[in-house]
PDB file of C-alpha atoms in Angstrom:
ATOM      1  CA  GLY A   1      -6.566 -12.990  -9.006  1.00 55.00           C
ATOM      2  CA  ASN A   2      -7.255 -12.575  -5.339  1.00 62.00           C
ATOM      3  CA  VAL A   3      -7.087  -9.180  -3.677  1.00 64.00           C
ATOM      4  CA  ASP A   4      -5.145  -9.067  -0.419  1.00 61.00           C
ATOM      5  CA  ASN A   5      -5.131  -6.251   2.187  1.00 64.00           C
ATOM      6  CA  LEU A   6      -6.815  -3.713  -0.063  1.00 71.00           C
ATOM      7  CA  GLU A   7      -7.573  -0.420   1.633  1.00 76.00           C
ATOM      8  CA  LEU A   8      -9.687   2.065  -0.279  1.00 80.00           C
ATOM      9  CA  LYS A   9     -10.463   5.513   1.085  1.00 86.00           C
ATOM     10  CA  PHE A  10     -13.489   7.497  -0.014  1.00 88.00           C
ATOM     11  CA  ASN A  11     -14.417  11.064   0.813  1.00 90.00           C
ATOM     12  CA  ALA A  12     -17.917  11.803   1.991  1.00 92.00           C
ATOM     13  CA  LEU A  13     -20.391  13.301  -0.441  1.00 89.00           C
ATOM     14  CA  GLU A  14     -22.036  16.353   1.054  1.00 90.00           C
ATOM     15  CA  LEU A  15     -25.118  17.735  -0.604  1.00 86.00           C
ATOM     16  CA  ALA A  16     -27.044  20.706   0.748  1.00 84.00           C
ATOM     17  CA  HIS A  17     -30.649  21.587  -0.073  1.00 81.00           C
ATOM     18  CA  VAL A  18     -31.205  18.575  -2.309  1.00 83.00           C
ATOM     19  CA  PHE A  19     -34.551  18.685  -4.050  1.00 87.00           C
ATOM     20  CA  ASP A  20     -34.137  16.219  -6.881  1.00 87.00           C
ATOM     21  CA  SER A  21     -35.539  12.979  -8.194  1.00 89.00           C
ATOM     22  CA  ALA A  22     -34.302   9.749  -6.626  1.00 89.00           C
ATOM     23  CA  ALA A  23     -32.957   8.548  -9.977  1.00 91.00           C
ATOM     24  CA  HIS A  24     -30.872  11.705 -10.554  1.00 89.00           C
ATOM     25  CA  LEU A  25     -29.591  11.656  -6.973  1.00 90.00           C
ATOM     26  CA  GLN A  26     -28.607   8.003  -7.373  1.00 92.00           C
ATOM     27  CA  THR A  27     -26.731   8.862 -10.575  1.00 93.00           C
ATOM     28  CA  GLN A  28     -24.883  11.738  -8.877  1.00 90.00           C
ATOM     29  CA  VAL A  29     -23.834   9.560  -5.916  1.00 92.00           C
ATOM     30  CA  GLY A  30     -22.715   6.778  -8.260  1.00 93.00           C
ATOM     31  CA  LYS A  31     -20.632   9.158 -10.367  1.00 94.00           C
ATOM     32  CA  PHE A  32     -19.030  10.700  -7.274  1.00 93.00           C
ATOM     33  CA  TYR A  33     -17.866   7.381  -5.829  1.00 92.00           C
ATOM     34  CA  MET A  34     -16.887   5.864  -9.198  1.00 92.00           C
ATOM     35  CA  HIS A  35     -14.665   8.896  -9.812  1.00 91.00           C
ATOM     36  CA  GLN A  36     -12.955   8.301  -6.462  1.00 90.00           C
ATOM     37  CA  LEU A  37     -12.568   4.592  -7.216  1.00 87.00           C
ATOM     38  CA  GLN A  38     -10.979   5.419 -10.583  1.00 86.00           C
ATOM     39  CA  GLY A  39      -8.341   7.424  -8.718  1.00 83.00           C
ATOM     40  CA  GLN A  40      -7.443   4.381  -6.612  1.00 82.00           C
ATOM     41  CA  LYS A  41      -6.830   1.866  -9.421  1.00 78.00           C
ATOM     42  CA  LEU A  42      -3.177   1.550  -8.451  1.00 74.00           C
ATOM     43  CA  GLN A  43      -4.119   0.335  -4.955  1.00 72.00           C
ATOM     44  CA  VAL A  44      -6.336  -2.354  -6.487  1.00 71.00           C
ATOM     45  CA  VAL A  45      -3.576  -3.496  -8.853  1.00 68.00           C
ATOM     46  CA  ALA A  46      -0.931  -3.392  -6.100  1.00 64.00           C
ATOM     47  CA  SER A  47      -3.053  -5.531  -3.784  1.00 64.00           C
ATOM     48  CA  ASN A  48      -3.614  -8.248  -6.398  1.00 65.00           C
ATOM     49  CA  ALA A  49      -2.228 -11.429  -4.874  1.00 59.00           C
ATOM     50  CA  LEU A  50      -0.945 -12.664  -8.244  1.00 58.00           C
ATOM     51  CA  LEU A  51       1.570  -9.809  -8.184  1.00 62.00           C
ATOM     52  CA  GLY A  52       2.671 -10.727  -4.688  1.00 65.00           C
ATOM     53  CA  ASN A  53       2.229  -8.456  -1.706  1.00 67.00           C
ATOM     54  CA  THR A  54       3.650  -5.292  -3.253  1.00 72.00           C
ATOM     55  CA  SER A  55       2.476  -2.951  -0.501  1.00 72.00           C
ATOM     56  CA  ALA A  56       4.304  -5.028   2.141  1.00 77.00           C
ATOM     57  CA  LEU A  57       7.363  -5.092  -0.130  1.00 80.00           C
ATOM     58  CA  PHE A  58       7.457  -1.302  -0.365  1.00 83.00           C
ATOM     59  CA  ASP A  59       6.829  -0.965   3.378  1.00 86.00           C
ATOM     60  CA  SER A  60       9.774  -3.272   4.120  1.00 89.00           C
ATOM     61  CA  ILE A  61      12.073  -1.413   1.753  1.00 90.00           C
ATOM     62  CA  ALA A  62      10.997   1.904   3.301  1.00 93.00           C
ATOM     63  CA  VAL A  63      11.848   0.665   6.806  1.00 94.00           C
ATOM     64  CA  GLY A  64      15.263  -0.522   5.628  1.00 93.00           C
ATOM     65  CA  ALA A  65      15.977   2.733   3.788  1.00 95.00           C
ATOM     66  CA  ARG A  66      14.962   4.768   6.836  1.00 95.00           C
ATOM     67  CA  ASP A  67      17.285   2.724   9.066  1.00 94.00           C
ATOM     68  CA  PHE A  68      20.099   3.060   6.527  1.00 94.00           C
ATOM     69  CA  PHE A  69      20.021   6.851   6.877  1.00 94.00           C
ATOM     70  CA  VAL A  70      18.789   7.338  10.452  1.00 94.00           C
ATOM     71  CA  GLU A  71      21.148   4.922  12.214  1.00 92.00           C
ATOM     72  CA  PRO A  72      24.376   6.656  11.067  1.00 92.00           C
ATOM     73  CA  TYR A  73      22.808  10.066  11.721  1.00 92.00           C
ATOM     74  CA  LYS A  74      22.367   9.188  15.414  1.00 92.00           C
ATOM     75  CA  ALA A  75      26.080   8.343  15.832  1.00 91.00           C
ATOM     76  CA  ARG A  76      28.110  10.535  18.193  1.00 92.00           C
ATOM     77  CA  SER A  77      31.619   9.334  17.306  1.00 93.00           C
ATOM     78  CA  SER A  78      33.445   7.895  14.316  1.00 92.00           C
ATOM     79  CA  THR A  79      33.480   4.403  15.847  1.00 93.00           C
ATOM     80  CA  GLU A  80      29.781   4.608  16.594  1.00 94.00           C
ATOM     81  CA  PHE A  81      29.213   5.905  13.051  1.00 94.00           C
ATOM     82  CA  VAL A  82      30.847   2.837  11.509  1.00 94.00           C
ATOM     83  CA  LEU A  83      28.835   0.502  13.757  1.00 95.00           C
ATOM     84  CA  SER A  84      25.563   2.293  13.065  1.00 94.00           C
ATOM     85  CA  LEU A  85      26.319   2.353   9.330  1.00 94.00           C
ATOM     86  CA  GLY A  86      26.642  -1.439   9.555  1.00 95.00           C
ATOM     87  CA  ARG A  87      23.315  -1.682  11.405  1.00 94.00           C
ATOM     88  CA  GLY A  88      21.613   0.543   8.837  1.00 93.00           C
ATOM     89  CA  THR A  89      23.047  -1.408   5.914  1.00 95.00           C
ATOM     90  CA  SER A  90      22.071  -4.693   7.536  1.00 95.00           C
ATOM     91  CA  SER A  91      18.534  -3.429   8.082  1.00 94.00           C
ATOM     92  CA  LEU A  92      18.253  -2.237   4.483  1.00 94.00           C
ATOM     93  CA  LEU A  93      19.464  -5.560   3.079  1.00 95.00           C
ATOM     94  CA  SER A  94      17.445  -7.770   5.426  1.00 94.00           C
ATOM     95  CA  ASN A  95      14.218  -5.774   4.998  1.00 91.00           C
ATOM     96  CA  THR A  96      14.616  -5.717   1.217  1.00 92.00           C
ATOM     97  CA  ALA A  97      15.328  -9.455   1.048  1.00 91.00           C
ATOM     98  CA  GLY A  98      12.526 -10.257   3.493  1.00 88.00           C
ATOM     99  CA  GLY A  99      10.087  -8.064   1.600  1.00 85.00           C
ATOM    100  CA  LEU A 100      11.008  -9.655  -1.726  1.00 84.00           C
ATOM    101  CA  LEU A 101      10.695 -13.188  -0.375  1.00 84.00           C
ATOM    102  CA  GLY A 102       7.430 -12.377   1.373  1.00 78.00           C
ATOM    103  CA  SER A 103       6.010 -10.756  -1.742  1.00 75.00           C
ATOM    104  CA  VAL A 104       7.076 -13.478  -4.166  1.00 74.00           C
ATOM    105  CA  GLY A 105       6.086 -16.198  -1.695  1.00 73.00           C
ATOM    106  CA  GLY A 106       2.448 -15.153  -1.945  1.00 69.00           C
ATOM    107  CA  ILE A 107       2.232 -15.802  -5.684  1.00 69.00           C
ATOM    108  CA  PRO A 108       2.077 -19.641  -5.553  1.00 73.00           C
ATOM    109  CA  ARG A 109      -0.472 -19.414  -2.743  1.00 70.00           C
ATOM    110  CA  ALA A 110      -2.668 -17.114  -4.854  1.00 68.00           C
ATOM    111  CA  VAL A 111      -2.389 -19.407  -7.882  1.00 69.00           C
ATOM    112  CA  ALA A 112      -3.292 -22.421  -5.748  1.00 72.00           C
ATOM    113  CA  GLN A 113      -6.316 -20.634  -4.276  1.00 69.00           C
ATOM    114  CA  GLY A 114      -7.445 -19.585  -7.749  1.00 67.00           C
ATOM    115  CA  LEU A 115      -7.141 -23.118  -9.088  1.00 71.00           C
ATOM    116  CA  GLU A 116      -8.959 -24.505  -6.057  1.00 73.00           C
ATOM    117  CA  SER A 117     -11.821 -22.072  -6.627  1.00 69.00           C
ATOM    118  CA  ALA A 118     -11.965 -22.901 -10.337  1.00 71.00           C
ATOM    119  CA  VAL A 119     -11.900 -26.673  -9.853  1.00 79.00           C
ATOM    120  CA  GLY A 120     -14.212 -26.616  -6.892  1.00 64.00           C
TER     121      GLY A 120
END
């Protein structure tokens, strides 16, 4: 499937006083970065467009969950607490629903792009 919005982060390889053959140095660099890539398999799977946009889904749910707890916390009175609890709940529900629809909505698009590439 297609990969959408994949962000991989690699640390820099620092070598001091390197007196080695080019082939061995190339092997060491390859092993270093392959090891880091192995640790980021979940990001590759999560960004696969056939699964939907899972990272955006989790971001949306996180925003809603934050609002659900933060909004009532900011209230100064019982009336304001009830109103802010409603705002937080509304944010949680709308962000979760929007994230789900946005994530699932990308699946047919990814399938169509894959078929278009296969057929030509």
